[in-house]
Amino acid sequence: MELRNYTYIVECSDGSLYTGWTNCIEKRLKDHNSGKGARFTRGRGPVRLRYLEIAQTKSDAMKREAAIKKLNHAQKENLIRQGELEKILARNHISI
Protein backbone atom coordinates (compact mmCIF):
# COMPACT_ATOMS: atom_id res chain seq x y z
CA MET A 1 0.00 0.00 0.00
CA GLU A 2 1.36 3.36 -1.02
CA LEU A 3 1.62 5.93 1.72
CA ARG A 4 0.43 9.41 0.91
CA ASN A 5 1.63 12.58 2.52
CA TYR A 6 -0.78 15.32 3.45
CA THR A 7 -0.59 18.91 4.60
CA TYR A 8 -3.74 19.93 6.44
CA ILE A 9 -5.45 22.66 8.41
CA VAL A 10 -7.90 21.92 11.21
CA GLU A 11 -10.11 24.38 13.00
CA CYS A 12 -10.24 24.04 16.77
CA SER A 13 -13.39 24.60 18.81
CA ASP A 14 -12.12 28.07 19.79
CA GLY A 15 -11.79 29.09 16.12
CA SER A 16 -8.00 28.84 16.00
CA LEU A 17 -6.38 27.09 13.04
CA TYR A 18 -3.70 24.41 13.31
CA THR A 19 -1.55 23.36 10.35
CA GLY A 20 0.26 20.05 10.22
CA TRP A 21 1.33 17.18 8.00
CA THR A 22 0.72 13.44 8.18
CA ASN A 23 0.77 10.27 6.13
CA CYS A 24 -2.62 9.10 7.47
CA ILE A 25 -5.19 11.88 7.73
CA GLU A 26 -7.93 9.72 9.26
CA LYS A 27 -5.69 8.59 12.13
CA ARG A 28 -4.28 12.07 12.65
CA LEU A 29 -7.76 13.58 13.03
CA LYS A 30 -8.69 10.88 15.54
CA ASP A 31 -5.48 11.64 17.44
CA HIS A 32 -6.25 15.36 17.55
CA ASN A 33 -9.79 14.69 18.77
CA SER A 34 -8.72 12.22 21.45
CA GLY A 35 -6.08 14.50 22.98
CA LYS A 36 -3.16 12.55 21.50
CA GLY A 37 -2.42 15.04 18.74
CA ALA A 38 -0.29 18.13 18.77
CA ARG A 39 0.05 20.04 22.03
CA PHE A 40 -1.61 23.04 20.35
CA THR A 41 -4.87 21.18 19.75
CA ARG A 42 -5.11 19.55 23.18
CA GLY A 43 -7.90 21.18 25.14
CA ARG A 44 -9.14 22.92 21.98
CA GLY A 45 -11.11 20.00 20.58
CA PRO A 46 -12.96 18.82 18.84
CA VAL A 47 -11.15 19.80 15.67
CA ARG A 48 -12.65 19.90 12.20
CA LEU A 49 -10.70 19.35 8.98
CA ARG A 50 -10.86 22.51 6.88
CA TYR A 51 -8.09 22.06 4.30
CA LEU A 52 -6.11 19.23 2.76
CA GLU A 53 -3.33 18.98 0.18
CA ILE A 54 -1.69 15.81 -1.08
CA ALA A 55 2.09 15.98 -1.43
CA GLN A 56 4.40 13.71 -3.42
CA THR A 57 6.88 13.26 -0.59
CA LYS A 58 7.16 13.73 3.16
CA SER A 59 9.61 16.54 2.51
CA ASP A 60 7.15 18.32 0.22
CA ALA A 61 4.39 18.02 2.83
CA MET A 62 6.66 19.40 5.54
CA LYS A 63 7.79 22.31 3.36
CA ARG A 64 4.18 23.18 2.54
CA GLU A 65 3.28 22.99 6.25
CA ALA A 66 6.08 25.46 7.04
CA ALA A 67 4.90 27.83 4.31
CA ILE A 68 1.27 27.74 5.48
CA LYS A 69 2.31 28.33 9.10
CA LYS A 70 3.83 31.65 7.99
CA LEU A 71 0.42 32.88 6.76
CA ASN A 72 -1.83 34.95 8.99
CA HIS A 73 -5.33 33.80 9.95
CA ALA A 74 -7.05 35.69 7.11
CA GLN A 75 -4.64 34.26 4.53
CA LYS A 76 -5.27 30.74 5.84
CA GLU A 77 -9.04 31.30 5.61
CA ASN A 78 -8.59 32.39 2.00
CA LEU A 79 -6.57 29.24 1.28
CA ILE A 80 -9.32 27.15 2.89
CA ARG A 81 -12.00 28.80 0.72
CA GLN A 82 -10.03 27.99 -2.42
CA GLY A 83 -9.21 24.42 -1.41
CA GLU A 84 -12.44 22.60 -2.31
CA LEU A 85 -11.98 20.10 0.53
CA GLU A 86 -15.01 17.94 -0.36
CA LYS A 87 -13.75 17.34 -3.91
CA ILE A 88 -10.28 16.39 -2.68
CA LEU A 89 -11.70 13.93 -0.14
CA ALA A 90 -14.05 12.32 -2.69
CA ARG A 91 -11.46 12.12 -5.45
CA ASN A 92 -9.01 10.35 -3.13
CA HIS A 93 -11.55 8.11 -1.37
CA ILE A 94 -10.87 9.62 2.05
CA SER A 95 -13.62 9.35 4.63
CA ILE A 96 -13.39 11.32 7.83
mmCIF file of C-alpha atoms in Angstrom:
data_model
loop_
_atom_site.group_PDB
_atom_site.id
_atom_site.type_symbol
_atom_site.label_atom_id
_atom_site.label_comp_id
_atom_site.label_asym_id
_atom_site.label_seq_id
_atom_site.Cartn_x
_atom_site.Cartn_y
_atom_site.Cartn_z
ATOM 1 C CA MET A 1 0.000 0.000 0.000
ATOM 2 C CA GLU A 2 1.357 3.364 -1.025
ATOM 3 C CA LEU A 3 1.621 5.934 1.724
ATOM 4 C CA ARG A 4 0.431 9.409 0.912
ATOM 5 C CA ASN A 5 1.633 12.580 2.523
ATOM 6 C CA TYR A 6 -0.783 15.325 3.450
ATOM 7 C CA THR A 7 -0.588 18.911 4.599
ATOM 8 C CA TYR A 8 -3.737 19.925 6.437
ATOM 9 C CA ILE A 9 -5.448 22.662 8.415
ATOM 10 C CA VAL A 10 -7.902 21.916 11.206
ATOM 11 C CA GLU A 11 -10.109 24.383 12.999
ATOM 12 C CA CYS A 12 -10.237 24.036 16.771
ATOM 13 C CA SER A 13 -13.386 24.601 18.810
ATOM 14 C CA ASP A 14 -12.123 28.067 19.790
ATOM 15 C CA GLY A 15 -11.791 29.093 16.122
ATOM 16 C CA SER A 16 -8.003 28.836 15.999
ATOM 17 C CA LEU A 17 -6.381 27.089 13.044
ATOM 18 C CA TYR A 18 -3.696 24.413 13.315
ATOM 19 C CA THR A 19 -1.548 23.364 10.354
ATOM 20 C CA GLY A 20 0.256 20.048 10.221
ATOM 21 C CA TRP A 21 1.334 17.181 8.002
ATOM 22 C CA THR A 22 0.721 13.442 8.185
ATOM 23 C CA ASN A 23 0.774 10.270 6.129
ATOM 24 C CA CYS A 24 -2.620 9.104 7.469
ATOM 25 C CA ILE A 25 -5.188 11.879 7.728
ATOM 26 C CA GLU A 26 -7.932 9.718 9.259
ATOM 27 C CA LYS A 27 -5.686 8.588 12.126
ATOM 28 C CA ARG A 28 -4.285 12.073 12.648
ATOM 29 C CA LEU A 29 -7.757 13.584 13.028
ATOM 30 C CA LYS A 30 -8.686 10.881 15.542
ATOM 31 C CA ASP A 31 -5.480 11.640 17.445
ATOM 32 C CA HIS A 32 -6.249 15.364 17.546
ATOM 33 C CA ASN A 33 -9.789 14.693 18.771
ATOM 34 C CA SER A 34 -8.716 12.216 21.447
ATOM 35 C CA GLY A 35 -6.084 14.496 22.978
ATOM 36 C CA LYS A 36 -3.158 12.546 21.500
ATOM 37 C CA GLY A 37 -2.420 15.042 18.736
ATOM 38 C CA ALA A 38 -0.285 18.135 18.772
ATOM 39 C CA ARG A 39 0.053 20.040 22.026
ATOM 40 C CA PHE A 40 -1.606 23.044 20.350
ATOM 41 C CA THR A 41 -4.869 21.175 19.747
ATOM 42 C CA ARG A 42 -5.108 19.551 23.182
ATOM 43 C CA GLY A 43 -7.897 21.182 25.137
ATOM 44 C CA ARG A 44 -9.139 22.921 21.984
ATOM 45 C CA GLY A 45 -11.109 19.997 20.581
ATOM 46 C CA PRO A 46 -12.965 18.821 18.837
ATOM 47 C CA VAL A 47 -11.150 19.799 15.669
ATOM 48 C CA ARG A 48 -12.648 19.904 12.198
ATOM 49 C CA LEU A 49 -10.701 19.345 8.984
ATOM 50 C CA ARG A 50 -10.863 22.506 6.878
ATOM 51 C CA TYR A 51 -8.094 22.063 4.296
ATOM 52 C CA LEU A 52 -6.109 19.226 2.764
ATOM 53 C CA GLU A 53 -3.325 18.977 0.179
ATOM 54 C CA ILE A 54 -1.691 15.809 -1.075
ATOM 55 C CA ALA A 55 2.088 15.983 -1.427
ATOM 56 C CA GLN A 56 4.398 13.713 -3.417
ATOM 57 C CA THR A 57 6.883 13.261 -0.590
ATOM 58 C CA LYS A 58 7.156 13.727 3.159
ATOM 59 C CA SER A 59 9.615 16.539 2.514
ATOM 60 C CA ASP A 60 7.147 18.320 0.218
ATOM 61 C CA ALA A 61 4.387 18.018 2.834
ATOM 62 C CA MET A 62 6.656 19.402 5.541
ATOM 63 C CA LYS A 63 7.786 22.311 3.362
ATOM 64 C CA ARG A 64 4.180 23.182 2.541
ATOM 65 C CA GLU A 65 3.284 22.989 6.252
ATOM 66 C CA ALA A 66 6.081 25.458 7.040
ATOM 67 C CA ALA A 67 4.898 27.828 4.305
ATOM 68 C CA ILE A 68 1.270 27.739 5.482
ATOM 69 C CA LYS A 69 2.305 28.330 9.100
ATOM 70 C CA LYS A 70 3.825 31.645 7.987
ATOM 71 C CA LEU A 71 0.421 32.877 6.761
ATOM 72 C CA ASN A 72 -1.828 34.950 8.991
ATOM 73 C CA HIS A 73 -5.328 33.798 9.946
ATOM 74 C CA ALA A 74 -7.050 35.687 7.108
ATOM 75 C CA GLN A 75 -4.642 34.261 4.531
ATOM 76 C CA LYS A 76 -5.268 30.742 5.838
ATOM 77 C CA GLU A 77 -9.038 31.303 5.614
ATOM 78 C CA ASN A 78 -8.590 32.391 2.000
ATOM 79 C CA LEU A 79 -6.574 29.244 1.280
ATOM 80 C CA ILE A 80 -9.322 27.152 2.894
ATOM 81 C CA ARG A 81 -11.997 28.803 0.721
ATOM 82 C CA GLN A 82 -10.029 27.994 -2.424
ATOM 83 C CA GLY A 83 -9.205 24.419 -1.414
ATOM 84 C CA GLU A 84 -12.443 22.599 -2.307
ATOM 85 C CA LEU A 85 -11.984 20.097 0.531
ATOM 86 C CA GLU A 86 -15.005 17.940 -0.359
ATOM 87 C CA LYS A 87 -13.748 17.336 -3.906
ATOM 88 C CA ILE A 88 -10.275 16.393 -2.679
ATOM 89 C CA LEU A 89 -11.704 13.932 -0.145
ATOM 90 C CA ALA A 90 -14.050 12.323 -2.685
ATOM 91 C CA ARG A 91 -11.458 12.123 -5.454
ATOM 92 C CA ASN A 92 -9.009 10.353 -3.132
ATOM 93 C CA HIS A 93 -11.554 8.114 -1.372
ATOM 94 C CA ILE A 94 -10.868 9.616 2.047
ATOM 95 C CA SER A 95 -13.619 9.348 4.634
ATOM 96 C CA ILE A 96 -13.388 11.317 7.832
#
